[in-house]
Phi, psi and omega in degrees: 000155178210163182242145170214170181248143175231115182051039179085353181265135180282126180242132176259131183229163174269143177299137182098342178288154170276165180298318179298319179296317180295320179292320178298320178298327180273005177088008180267117183259326185266137183250326188210170175252127179279173183293341177269006177088356180276160179272147178228155179221181179306138186231303187265334179077000181238009176082007183272326187278338179065016179281344185266021183297135180224145174278118184241117180057033172083358181275186175297148183305141178243160179286113183295331183283348179244000182258119181285140180293149177222150181302137175079005178303142173250106187248137176223161175295144179279140178281162177300319174242092186286164176220143178274107182290342180265000182295145180298324175051278181248102184258140179276352182271131180289137181293152176297134180256078182292146176298336180294344179281346181285140185295341181262011182238124182254017180280165179268156173282180181273009177290134181290138175291164177297139183295146174237134176236151182244161176197161174293307186227125174257130177245123179256112180114117183252042172274197182306313181293315181296319180295316182293314182292325177295315179299311184294318182291319179293321176297331179276004174094007179275151176278105189246133172239122180249125180237149178209147184286335182272162183291317182254140175287169179127334178070195182283337181275310180266048182308126181260147181278117182274353185253308183275147180291319182262142176282160188275261189281181185297325180297313179294323180292321176299320177296318180298319178295319180295320178298317179297320178296320178297316181297315182287346180288341182102000176292141174277139180234131175238107174272175182052034185240118183257125174275120185247347180207162175203141180205154173258113179258179186300330181255020174121191182284142175225125178244137177267138180222164178216134180220131180052038177081359181254122179273149177203171180241150179238132179245095179267156170282330178217143180245128173248118181264116181228048188280358174071205183236165172234155179288155186233069179290142178273152178289136174221161174303127176083006185289351177270359181296138171303136185109340173264121179214169181287158177300319179298323178294316178300320180291323178297315180299324180282305184287325185270331189226011176058038179241111177228086184298151182290151181285196009290140185237134172246130176246115191229151176138225187210128174119163186291340180298325179296319178291324177297317178299316179299319179295323179293318177296320178298319180297338178259017170093004181272120178241349182276069183207163175218153181246131179243111186243131183286340180272161173284171178302143183302326183292350174276353176234067189299321183299312180291326178294317178296317179298320178299319178294324181293315187280333176207084180303322183296310181292321179295319178295323177300315178297320179296321178297320178301312181298317182296317180297317180294320181295316180297325181279356179078020178288130181289128173239116180260105182278158179050044182223166182213147170281113188258345180196158179230146178223156177165157176260103180085331175202172185296137175232328178205158184236135175271127182246122182253133177271170180299330181277003179092354178291151181228145172213155183252139178236136175294141180201136173265333179223149174222126173265123187245115180228097183264354184139191189224149173235145176294139174278082192257010186300317182296315180295319180291323178301324181274003173085020178294146185298135188239149176227168181263134175236149179244005176291128183066009182124157184289125182200163177275142173235158183263132176281132176204162178279176181296338178262015176086355183292131174259181179289347175264120191299333184259017178229128172241149178231122183234157177071208189281359172294336176269307175200155186287131181207000178094163186292321182296316178297319181298318181291322177296319179294325178297320178295317179296321178296314180298319179299317178297318182286336181272335188309314180293344186253001183260167181295163183242018177289164180302321181294317179297316181295316180297319179298318180296318181296319179296313181298318181294319180295317179296319180295320178295322178296315178298322179297314181296318180296315180297322180295320179292322178297315180298321179297315179294321182298314184282340169288325177296323183257020177298129187296143172265346180226131179233123180290144177287168181296151183293157180223174172060225186272010176297127179285128177256328176250108185294321185292313186261003177057040179272131183266162177298322179301316179298315181298313181297316180297317182290323177301315181287318186285322186255007177057049182278143184225001178210170183298319181299321179293319177298320179299314180293325186277332188237347187076003176298126182093001181265001186274194186297327181280352173061036173088002184296331186248006178239338187293327179294325176285319181299329179296340178292340181270357186241156174294160179303124185291149179274332179210174186287351177294346180288343181267151178289146182278138175297147178231160174270145002281149177291336171223151179304138184230136178296140180302317184298335180287334186255337188296123175218139181291136178235156179298144173291150185234164179229128176089137178287154172279115182270137180226161174293137184282341174055045176297326181078099185241082175295162180302131181302141176284158176303134183281120179263109183302332184288338181257007180279138172256163189237139173212162176287313183223138171253130172256117180265111182118120182255035170277189184296321179297312180296321180293320177292325176297317179295322178299312181295321179295318179296322177296330180276005176087013181274148171274118193237142169237135175254123180251116183235127183291338181239243176239151181303129175066015187268345185260243184299322181295328180263351184254015181253178186273352179078031178278139172252100188269128174241359179228169179285144178260178183302328185265008178254117176290143178273325183236152184213112178057036179086355179238184180285134184289164175302318180298318180294324180290344178278344188300324180297320176297320183296314181292323176298320183289323176298321177297323177295318176307312182295320182291328184274349186307321180298343180287339189276150184268008181207167178285117179265010175056040178281129179211122171271093191257353184091146180237136185236122175257124187268134176254133183250330185237171175300321180296322177299314182297319179297317180296317181295324178297316178296318180298311182296323180299316179291319180297320179294324176299329182271005176087011179278137182279076181239153176205158175279145175231149180267183184299321181292320179293326175306313184293331178289318181289314182228091186297338185268004175297148174297142177287159175105351177286146186282328183164207180178189177240133184240129180242119182291339191269356182280157181200197183212163184203160173263101186292332178294313179296321181295317181296318180292322178295319178295318181299317178297319179300319181293318180296324178294335181260020173065027172283132177280126180243120180245105178267156181067027182242096176285137175282120181263333181204148180213125177217151180271136177235179188298326184250019178145236185218150173243132184238132177249122179249185182301322187248339187199179178238160181226141169248121185225159179276333182210160181227133169253119181270096179242041187274011175061232182297341181262009183295327178295323178294319179295314179298324180298333177296337177258012180074023183260145176266116179223096187285072176251130184237152173283138178225096181291121181239157183250160175223151180228139178230137180259172171296157176294136178223167176300159184308128180242321185215141180253334183268171167274112186264145173213168179245144187293332184225010176231149179288117178194134158231139182216130180210163178247127182281171183300326183277358179104347178291147175261133179253121185241120178213217178124011174095021176285134186292141171260168175261182177245122180296127185289341180268306184281331185078011181260155174298143179210138181304142173266152183293326179296315179294322179298312181297314183292319179299315180292327180296316180295317179299317182290330178295325178282318186233087181297343178295349182275356189306317183266356178289138185263140171276137181249340179211148165214154180203166174245145177226146180280098177272195189235138174239117179243247177228023179097355181223159179288163172246120179216119179143176179254143173282146196301331185262008180229069179299141181090354177247112184241130176263139177222093189226135178205150174277354181242053191293327181295314180293312190271354188305310182300316182291316182292324178297316179294319181295318179297320177301312182299320183294316182286339178266002178074024180264162176281125181282340185076012182233151172269099185255012183304317181300331189256010180291146175295344179294347178293346182264000177103194187278179182287174187254003183251000000 
């Protein structure tokens, strides 16, 4: 036994328990405060939901369900906006001034790179499938590495007891024997190891992992994904109350940590796991409980019950024993019923139970185990581009396609067990044997005896696989629900992390014409929190029509689980010039233009980013009939994938002088400040908060060279009328107190700010629809030609005849211009962005570094947005931009160098977006031989969008823009290319 304190109260715990288990044993249900002020407690029990966050010894909150108790721990509830009390924040030590920080030095610092380890076969997940495949492969002589996020192997099925020396029932003992066999096989095992990233690089697969706070990379020749399944509870009123948790979590606390709190207990949902949990509680003396099951009694489906007994007598008899024991003990089982709502003050007090006939009654409950079904934990497989299909079992979700032996279409990736689709432990273990046999075959002997042995083993595994599959089919037909709750409404929270309600989702779907999960995510923030959508997407799909393909689901991003900044930050060489890539617009030969299917508009705007939307707004105000043609979704590409900086000064990567004169970038500053003023003036038009704030921008100088450069920069900016000035070290600390000490000074611009570009794009789109602007999403331009009275445009579905065209296609603007034989040197530049969990205020300004690529700001919800132009890579499977590990490490290192308080703050999302690389200045204007065709393209689209949109409108309508745009005309690039 050991003692620790919780909120000043002494708690006694058993060694091996997690903090959440110890608190639950002591009667403490709530762990943290959510952003809406409500209390939250442990929910999933596997560290995925992040609801169990606790402040431990003053650091950033940790997952209580995965953190083992230690003597003398000081534990407190986590705040809605946490802060790391142990962060260095204000350090008296002057930072190291490495030569690598100088802009003219591309060398590396002496910081060691993250360790890389290799293996033949990496297995992720130490549940039934992972344990079996590891054992078989290691016995066959392969170099096997098995990793799992939990401390003990066994997974959710073979839950091992971390407290008692001896395991309990037969199920746990079988798991213990399998674990011992895996250990003796020679397989390496790493517990407490979280896989946070995966990518296919030129020399093979690379997976990022973290153990004991240390990040490292694994390079396997083959990857076996055995991550199992997670429970999929549906949203109901009150389901976020402390005391409501998944059935698996309740079972984990009992089987793994000897914690079975006293009732009254309600076990609700669908499936045999709920009955198993009730039987386990009964075996430990708990009778104050009831079971609420959505299926009818099994004996009413005799055919399926008989089939279940035929295909697996042992499992079917186990289930029958559970039912018989509960019946004998007088435990209430309500068949064809569902827990429809929860109520309580601060924690659960009662549960509403709805019958198939619509009747309702309330039952007292201190705890409720909620088990509605299971979803495959497929994020890792989807991140690597494995082929996906749609499944509707337990709710609409993506599943991974694989053969019966786990083989995917990618030769070096196998998926076994419930990571592909839910099928039970027996099926998973049989598939693991088949997978191991396939991977071992090229390495085994070829004698008659070896071949015969392999054939026998393979035949037996296939037979076990077939039997297990038939049993699972019969079982889930037996437990098919008789009652299905309707989708949530009103103030019911659907996204636990971001506290997004059903009412908000419904309103935004109707108001913003949302049609997929990604659009809901951008409009409401549902799915953007610490759990990264694992517990809300299944509910959100209830608000959408049945998807036609897997593109309707949001794509997984790294990190797959939140990771501390300090674990990944590594210094990287400074770089010059964006990585240019083909934009891959895809221009099939235009189809013959059918005049009968052509629609007519005055002006077509090609591109539904912020520049194009503002152009459409100005055109509509001028009385024009406008159509916006967007190949994807409005604001979803570069406009939605940036950090939302409003720049009024030059950044580290913008030269101030060029050949003795003012650079193109510097000449753009006047446009930028005018455009920021337009943003402010237009804000009252929007129907929502776009989080616009002119907060000031601070560029930090670290070296003498930095200071000299900033002085030259500020001098030019002041000549151009920008409100910029130099600040010394003391003034730096006044503006941003949490900056690391030792910086020499910086440049401060009063006019810089930030905005939420996602909210702005949606607000603009709604404004356009109210003004009868036609918006066509998912419409790629296939052909564009000039005719006597304007232009003809061919899209995927239809054609348009228009009088003028505004080319606001961003990185794809060069392709659009090329259709008219025009030379427009616009290139794609994939850039990355990083977002952290919400934290207490750390920084108020828009931060940058004088000689390193960085932008850093804090959003309204407390998240930190870290960018600055670090190049992303291109995913070889999807073809989409994706952060590279080098850019991720380097970007975080620069951010951490400025704000050491960020070390323990976790990143929750990163992504790549196709930005634009031109020549440092925007392109705005018509080329001389194509009247009526105006290009409006910029790499600084968020800042310049209002001004460029208005200017493009004026140009195509022949009006005076009131601006000198000669410098930014496309004619600066020369004549056409045809």
